Coordinates of C-alpha atoms in Angstrom, one line a residue:
M1397 CA 120.5 115.8 -81.0
T1398 CA 124.0 114.7 -82.0
S1399 CA 125.0 111.1 -82.1
D1400 CA 128.7 111.5 -82.5
T1401 CA 129.7 111.1 -78.9
I1402 CA 126.8 109.4 -77.2
T1403 CA 127.5 105.8 -76.1
A1404 CA 125.3 102.9 -75.0
D1405 CA 125.9 103.5 -71.3
A1406 CA 123.5 106.5 -71.6
S1407 CA 120.7 103.9 -71.8
G1408 CA 121.5 102.5 -68.4
T1409 CA 122.3 98.9 -67.4
W1410 CA 120.5 95.7 -66.6
K1411 CA 121.7 92.2 -65.9
L1412 CA 121.0 89.0 -67.9
G1413 CA 121.4 86.7 -65.0
D1414 CA 124.9 87.7 -63.7
L1415 CA 125.9 89.4 -67.0
P1416 CA 125.5 93.2 -67.0
V1417 CA 124.6 94.8 -70.3
H1418 CA 123.7 98.2 -71.5
R1419 CA 120.0 98.5 -72.2
L1420 CA 120.6 99.6 -75.7
G1421 CA 122.0 96.6 -77.6
F1422 CA 122.3 95.5 -81.2
G1423 CA 120.3 93.0 -83.3
A1424 CA 122.3 91.1 -85.9
M1425 CA 119.4 90.2 -88.3
R1426 CA 120.0 93.1 -90.7
L1427 CA 123.8 92.5 -91.0
T1428 CA 123.4 90.0 -93.8
G1429 CA 121.5 91.9 -96.5
S1430 CA 119.2 94.7 -97.6
A1431 CA 116.3 92.7 -96.0
A1432 CA 116.3 89.9 -93.5
F1433 CA 117.0 86.2 -94.3
H1434 CA 117.0 85.4 -98.1
H1435 CA 115.1 88.5 -99.1
G1436 CA 116.9 91.5 -100.7
T1437 CA 120.6 91.5 -101.7
P1438 CA 123.6 90.3 -99.6
S1439 CA 125.3 92.9 -97.6
D1440 CA 128.8 94.3 -98.2
R1441 CA 131.1 92.3 -95.9
D1442 CA 133.4 95.2 -95.0
R1443 CA 130.5 97.4 -94.2
S1444 CA 128.8 94.8 -91.9
T1445 CA 132.0 94.2 -90.0
A1446 CA 132.5 97.9 -89.6
V1447 CA 129.0 98.3 -88.1
L1448 CA 129.8 95.6 -85.5
R1449 CA 133.1 97.1 -84.6
K1450 CA 131.5 100.6 -84.3
A1451 CA 128.8 99.1 -82.1
V1452 CA 131.4 97.9 -79.7
E1453 CA 133.3 101.2 -79.9
L1454 CA 130.0 102.9 -78.9
G1455 CA 129.7 100.8 -75.8
V1456 CA 127.2 98.2 -77.1
N1457 CA 127.9 95.0 -75.1
H1458 CA 124.7 93.0 -75.9
I1459 CA 124.4 91.5 -79.4
D1460 CA 121.4 89.4 -80.4
T1461 CA 121.9 86.8 -83.1
A1462 CA 120.9 83.3 -84.4
A1463 CA 122.3 80.7 -86.7
F1464 CA 119.3 81.1 -89.0
Y1465 CA 120.3 84.8 -89.6
F1466 CA 121.9 84.3 -93.0
S1467 CA 121.4 85.4 -96.6
A1468 CA 122.8 83.9 -99.9
L1469 CA 126.4 85.0 -99.1
R1470 CA 126.4 86.2 -95.5
S1471 CA 126.0 84.7 -92.0
A1472 CA 125.4 87.0 -89.0
N1473 CA 127.3 84.7 -86.7
E1474 CA 130.3 84.4 -89.1
L1475 CA 130.3 88.2 -89.4
I1476 CA 130.3 88.6 -85.6
G1477 CA 133.2 86.2 -85.2
T1478 CA 135.2 87.9 -88.0
A1479 CA 134.6 91.4 -86.7
L1480 CA 134.9 90.9 -83.0
S1481 CA 136.9 87.8 -82.1
P1482 CA 138.8 87.7 -79.8
Y1483 CA 135.6 88.9 -78.0
P1484 CA 135.7 91.7 -75.5
D1485 CA 135.4 90.4 -71.9
D1486 CA 132.2 92.3 -71.3
L1487 CA 130.4 91.3 -74.6
V1488 CA 127.3 89.3 -74.1
I1489 CA 126.1 87.3 -77.2
V1490 CA 122.5 86.1 -77.1
S1491 CA 121.3 83.5 -79.6
K1492 CA 118.1 81.7 -80.2
V1493 CA 117.1 78.2 -81.2
G1494 CA 114.0 76.5 -82.4
P1495 CA 113.4 77.8 -86.0
F1496 CA 115.3 76.1 -88.8
R1497 CA 116.3 77.1 -92.3
D1498 CA 117.9 74.7 -94.8
Y1499 CA 121.0 75.6 -96.9
S1500 CA 118.8 77.1 -99.6
G1501 CA 117.3 79.5 -97.1
E1502 CA 113.9 77.9 -96.9
W1503 CA 112.2 77.5 -93.6
G1504 CA 111.8 74.0 -92.3
T1505 CA 109.9 72.4 -89.4
G1506 CA 110.9 73.8 -86.0
A1507 CA 113.3 71.7 -84.0
R1508 CA 112.3 68.8 -81.9
P1509 CA 113.6 68.8 -78.3
D1510 CA 116.3 66.2 -79.2
Q1511 CA 117.5 68.5 -82.0
L1512 CA 118.2 71.6 -79.9
R1513 CA 121.7 70.4 -78.9
G1514 CA 122.6 70.5 -82.6
H1515 CA 121.2 74.0 -82.9
V1516 CA 123.2 75.2 -79.9
E1517 CA 126.4 73.5 -81.3
E1518 CA 125.9 75.1 -84.7
N1519 CA 125.8 78.5 -83.0
L1520 CA 129.0 77.6 -81.1
R1521 CA 130.8 76.6 -84.2
Q1522 CA 129.8 79.7 -86.2
L1523 CA 130.7 82.0 -83.3
G1524 CA 133.9 80.2 -82.4
R1525 CA 132.9 79.8 -78.7
D1526 CA 132.7 76.9 -76.3
H1527 CA 129.6 78.2 -74.6
L1528 CA 126.7 80.6 -75.3
D1529 CA 126.0 83.4 -72.9
V1530 CA 122.3 83.3 -73.3
V1531 CA 120.0 81.1 -75.5
N1532 CA 116.4 81.9 -76.1
L1533 CA 113.9 79.2 -76.9
R1534 CA 111.8 80.6 -79.8
R1535 CA 108.4 79.0 -79.5
M1536 CA 107.2 77.7 -82.8
G1537 CA 103.5 77.6 -82.1
Q1538 CA 103.5 74.6 -79.7
D1539 CA 101.0 74.6 -76.9
S1540 CA 103.6 73.6 -74.3
I1541 CA 107.3 74.5 -74.2
A1542 CA 108.1 72.3 -71.3
E1543 CA 109.9 69.5 -73.2
H1544 CA 111.9 71.9 -75.4
F1545 CA 112.9 74.2 -72.5
G1546 CA 113.8 71.1 -70.5
A1547 CA 116.2 70.1 -73.2
L1548 CA 117.8 73.5 -73.1
A1549 CA 118.0 73.3 -69.3
E1550 CA 120.0 70.1 -69.7
L1551 CA 122.4 71.9 -72.0
R1552 CA 122.8 74.6 -69.4
E1553 CA 123.7 72.0 -66.8
A1554 CA 126.2 70.5 -69.2
G1555 CA 127.9 73.9 -69.5
L1556 CA 127.1 74.7 -73.2
V1557 CA 124.7 77.5 -72.2
R1558 CA 125.1 79.9 -69.3
H1559 CA 121.6 81.4 -69.2
L1560 CA 118.2 80.7 -70.7
G1561 CA 115.4 82.9 -72.1
V1562 CA 112.1 82.4 -74.0
S1563 CA 110.7 84.0 -77.1
A1564 CA 107.3 84.4 -78.8
V1565 CA 105.5 83.2 -75.7
E1566 CA 102.4 83.9 -73.6
P1567 CA 102.5 84.5 -69.8
R1568 CA 101.7 80.8 -69.2
H1569 CA 104.7 79.7 -71.1
L1570 CA 107.0 81.8 -68.9
D1571 CA 105.5 80.1 -65.9
E1572 CA 106.1 76.8 -67.5
A1573 CA 109.7 77.6 -68.1
L1574 CA 110.3 79.0 -64.7
A1575 CA 109.1 75.8 -63.2
I1576 CA 112.1 74.1 -65.0
A1577 CA 115.0 76.5 -64.8
P1578 CA 115.7 80.2 -64.3
V1579 CA 114.7 82.6 -67.1
V1580 CA 116.8 85.8 -67.6
C1581 CA 114.9 87.3 -70.5
V1582 CA 111.8 87.2 -72.6
Q1583 CA 111.8 88.2 -76.3
N1584 CA 108.5 89.0 -78.0
R1585 CA 107.5 91.2 -80.9
W1586 CA 106.4 94.4 -79.3
G1587 CA 106.6 98.1 -79.8
L1588 CA 104.9 101.5 -79.8
D1589 CA 102.3 100.4 -82.5
T1590 CA 102.4 96.7 -82.1
R1591 CA 100.4 96.2 -78.9
D1592 CA 99.4 92.7 -77.8
P1593 CA 97.5 92.2 -74.5
D1594 CA 99.5 89.0 -73.6
T1595 CA 102.8 90.7 -74.3
D1596 CA 101.8 93.8 -72.4
E1597 CA 101.1 91.5 -69.4
L1598 CA 104.5 89.9 -69.9
V1599 CA 106.2 93.3 -69.8
R1600 CA 104.6 93.9 -66.4
V1601 CA 105.3 90.4 -65.1
C1602 CA 108.9 90.5 -66.1
G1603 CA 109.3 93.8 -64.3
E1604 CA 107.9 92.3 -61.1
R1605 CA 110.2 89.2 -61.4
G1606 CA 113.4 91.0 -62.3
I1607 CA 113.5 89.4 -65.8
A1608 CA 114.6 91.4 -68.8
F1609 CA 112.0 92.0 -71.5
V1610 CA 113.7 92.4 -74.9
P1611 CA 111.3 93.3 -77.7
F1612 CA 112.1 92.8 -81.3
F1613 CA 110.9 94.9 -84.2
A1614 CA 110.5 97.9 -81.8
V1615 CA 111.6 100.2 -84.6
A1616 CA 110.4 98.2 -87.6
G1617 CA 106.8 98.1 -86.4
E1618 CA 104.4 96.5 -88.9
A1619 CA 107.3 96.3 -91.5
G1620 CA 108.8 93.6 -89.4
A1621 CA 111.7 91.8 -91.1
G1622 CA 111.4 94.2 -94.0
G1623 CA 113.1 97.0 -92.1
A1624 CA 112.2 100.2 -90.2
T1625 CA 108.6 101.5 -90.8
E1626 CA 108.1 104.7 -92.7
A1627 CA 104.6 105.0 -91.2
H1628 CA 104.8 107.4 -88.3
D1629 CA 101.8 108.8 -86.4
D1630 CA 101.6 112.6 -86.0
E1631 CA 102.3 112.3 -82.3
V1632 CA 105.6 110.5 -83.0
L1633 CA 106.6 113.1 -85.5
A1634 CA 105.8 115.9 -83.1
V1635 CA 107.8 114.4 -80.3
A1636 CA 110.7 113.8 -82.7
R1637 CA 110.7 117.5 -83.8
A1638 CA 110.7 118.6 -80.1
H1639 CA 113.9 116.6 -79.5
E1640 CA 115.5 117.2 -82.9
A1641 CA 115.4 113.4 -83.2
T1642 CA 114.3 110.9 -85.8
P1643 CA 111.0 109.0 -85.4
A1644 CA 113.0 105.8 -85.0
Q1645 CA 114.9 107.3 -82.0
I1646 CA 111.6 108.2 -80.4
R1647 CA 110.3 104.7 -80.8
L1648 CA 113.4 103.4 -79.1
A1649 CA 113.2 106.0 -76.4
W1650 CA 109.6 105.1 -75.7
T1651 CA 110.6 101.4 -75.5
L1652 CA 113.3 102.1 -72.9
H1653 CA 111.0 104.3 -70.9
Q1654 CA 108.6 101.3 -70.3
G1655 CA 110.7 100.1 -67.4
P1656 CA 114.3 99.6 -66.3
H1657 CA 114.1 95.9 -67.2
V1658 CA 113.1 96.7 -70.8
L1659 CA 116.0 96.5 -73.3
A1660 CA 116.2 97.4 -77.0
I1661 CA 118.1 95.5 -79.7
P1662 CA 117.6 97.6 -82.9
G1663 CA 119.5 96.2 -85.9
T1664 CA 121.0 97.9 -88.9
G1665 CA 123.7 97.5 -91.6
N1666 CA 124.2 101.3 -91.8
P1667 CA 126.9 102.8 -89.5
D1668 CA 125.1 106.2 -89.4
H1669 CA 121.8 104.5 -88.3
L1670 CA 123.7 102.5 -85.7
A1671 CA 125.0 105.8 -84.1
E1672 CA 121.5 107.2 -84.2
N1673 CA 120.1 104.1 -82.5
V1674 CA 122.7 104.1 -79.8
A1675 CA 122.1 107.9 -79.2
A1676 CA 118.4 107.2 -78.6
G1677 CA 119.4 105.8 -75.2
A1678 CA 120.2 109.3 -74.1
L1679 CA 116.7 110.7 -74.9
R1680 CA 114.6 111.6 -71.9
L1681 CA 110.9 112.0 -72.7
T1682 CA 108.6 114.2 -70.6
E1683 CA 105.6 112.9 -68.7
D1684 CA 103.3 114.6 -71.2
E1685 CA 105.2 113.0 -74.2
L1686 CA 105.0 109.6 -72.6
T1687 CA 101.3 110.0 -71.9
R1688 CA 100.6 110.9 -75.6
L1689 CA 102.8 108.0 -76.9
N1690 CA 101.3 105.5 -74.4
A1691 CA 97.9 106.4 -75.7
L1692 CA 99.1 105.5 -79.2
H1693 CA 100.3 102.1 -77.9
T1694 CA 97.0 101.5 -76.2
R1695 CA 95.2 102.1 -79.5
G1696 CA 97.6 100.0 -81.4
G1697 CA 97.5 96.3 -82.3

């Protein structure tokens, strides 16, 4: 398949609250270096800004980021602001709060509820905005998210945040959040070969409730923050050959086939990989192919 002229609208559209987005979006984590966070070497600034501009040119209008996405010399939020400000009217920027990294790049203790306003304001400063479209609360292992989510709900009422989501949660945490304020998206680690029964249940529940499910590391698989996996099952390779596609494109296509509410936010610092990722939104898998790939997911995890 060719990726030269395929745009993100081929993936379809979903709404994050009242904000329509193409189901194939972009994750900003890999913009800052050869590996996420302080691993690897810092990225080339011009190349990273070119990737962001190309994403928008290809119709991507959903960018996922965070203030803690930075390397020794690069900040994802700063790159987004440099490349895309003034922002297109239809661009939806989704951030997340909860985790914390100090200036040396080391991970610190997750934020207390009273610290979340500072996390939101840091994203606003870096992005040059006066409100955030969507903010996900990333659970940091706590048993209850009620107090943290309640703090974000107050920021929503104050106008600093338009919509709220949750991340790294179990089904009971979604229920907890919904009792406090509307939830427009759930972000969990999930993909073709990273099955988790709780997250499988969340995918189903989100579909029933009209909530977007936005998996991260859908392409990376077990490699996680290290980048896209090179370990591909024979079934994935066979389906890729049948569509003249890459295994990564098949992983993304499988993700999008799991329901109209399931979005994808693959990240890359490579313009060619970006075009391939966007083009995956046009792939249409057959029922037989889906059955074979679904069987891999059932065996995964």
